[in-house]
């Protein structure tokens, strides 16, 4: 079964408030056993406008990636993140 991934691109407006998002999201991430493949760090905008923070998260399957995003734990984190950051999250199936 192919893995599932989140690809997130984020511009954080309030770094202190973003810490609350990270703490809330950890509950969902622990529940679904995620693996962070990229989390911030150095990056290069090769095409398009880009974002300051880029994250790639691996899940056991696409269904797990979907279920984590839509879980009550992560939706509580989303409510926090949307107040302190702008960005996109795409869920994709691996090959």
Coordinates of C-alpha atoms in Angstrom, one line a residue:
X1 CA 0.0 0.0 0.0
X2 CA 1.4 3.4 -0.9
X3 CA 2.3 5.9 1.8
X4 CA 0.4 9.1 2.2
X5 CA 1.9 12.6 2.6
X6 CA 1.1 16.1 3.7
X7 CA 2.9 18.8 1.9
X8 CA 2.5 22.1 3.8
X9 CA 3.7 25.5 2.9
X10 CA 3.3 28.2 5.5
X11 CA 4.1 31.8 6.3
X12 CA 3.9 32.3 10.1
X13 CA 2.6 35.7 11.1
X14 CA 2.8 35.2 14.9
X15 CA 5.7 32.9 16.0
X16 CA 4.6 32.8 19.6
X17 CA 1.0 31.8 18.6
X18 CA 2.4 29.2 16.2
X19 CA 3.8 27.4 19.2
X20 CA 0.3 26.8 20.4
X21 CA -0.5 25.2 17.0
X22 CA 2.5 23.0 17.2
X23 CA 1.5 21.7 20.6
X24 CA -2.1 21.1 19.5
X25 CA -1.1 19.4 16.3
X26 CA 1.3 17.0 18.2
X27 CA -1.8 15.3 19.7
X28 CA -2.9 14.3 16.2
X29 CA 0.5 13.5 14.9
X30 CA 1.3 11.2 17.9
X31 CA -2.1 9.4 17.4
X32 CA -1.3 8.7 13.7
X33 CA 2.4 7.9 14.1
X34 CA 3.7 10.5 11.5
X35 CA 7.2 10.8 10.3
X36 CA 8.5 14.3 9.4
X37 CA 10.6 14.2 6.3
X38 CA 11.1 18.0 6.1
X39 CA 10.2 20.5 8.7
X40 CA 11.3 24.1 8.1
X41 CA 15.0 24.4 7.4
X42 CA 16.8 25.7 4.4
X43 CA 15.0 25.9 1.1
X44 CA 15.2 27.5 -2.3
X45 CA 12.3 28.9 -4.3
X46 CA 12.9 27.3 -7.7
X47 CA 9.5 28.3 -9.2
X48 CA 6.5 30.3 -8.0
X49 CA 6.2 32.6 -4.9
X50 CA 7.0 30.0 -2.3
X51 CA 6.5 30.2 1.5
X52 CA 8.9 30.7 4.4
X53 CA 8.2 27.3 6.0
X54 CA 7.9 24.0 4.2
X55 CA 6.9 20.7 5.8
X56 CA 6.5 17.2 4.4
X57 CA 4.9 14.6 6.7
X58 CA 4.7 10.9 5.9
X59 CA 1.8 8.6 6.9
X60 CA 1.3 4.9 6.7
X61 CA -1.3 5.4 3.9
X62 CA -3.2 8.1 2.1
X63 CA -6.2 7.1 4.2
X64 CA -4.2 7.8 7.4
X65 CA -3.1 11.2 6.0
X66 CA -6.8 12.0 5.3
X67 CA -8.0 10.7 8.7
X68 CA -5.4 12.7 10.6
X69 CA -6.2 16.0 8.8
X70 CA -9.9 15.5 9.4
X71 CA -9.5 14.2 13.0
X72 CA -10.9 16.3 15.9
X73 CA -7.4 16.7 17.3
X74 CA -6.0 18.2 14.2
X75 CA -9.1 20.3 13.4
X76 CA -8.6 22.0 16.9
X77 CA -5.0 22.7 15.8
X78 CA -6.2 24.1 12.4
X79 CA -8.4 26.7 14.3
X80 CA -5.2 27.9 16.0
X81 CA -3.0 27.9 12.9
X82 CA -5.4 29.8 10.8
X83 CA -5.2 32.7 13.3
X84 CA -1.4 32.9 13.3
X85 CA -0.3 31.7 9.9
X86 CA -1.2 31.6 6.2
X87 CA -0.5 28.6 4.0
X88 CA -1.6 25.5 2.1
X89 CA -1.7 21.8 2.9
X90 CA -2.0 19.2 0.2
X91 CA -2.6 15.5 0.9
X92 CA -1.0 13.2 -1.7
X93 CA -0.6 9.5 -2.2
X94 CA 2.9 8.1 -2.7
X95 CA 4.1 5.9 -5.5

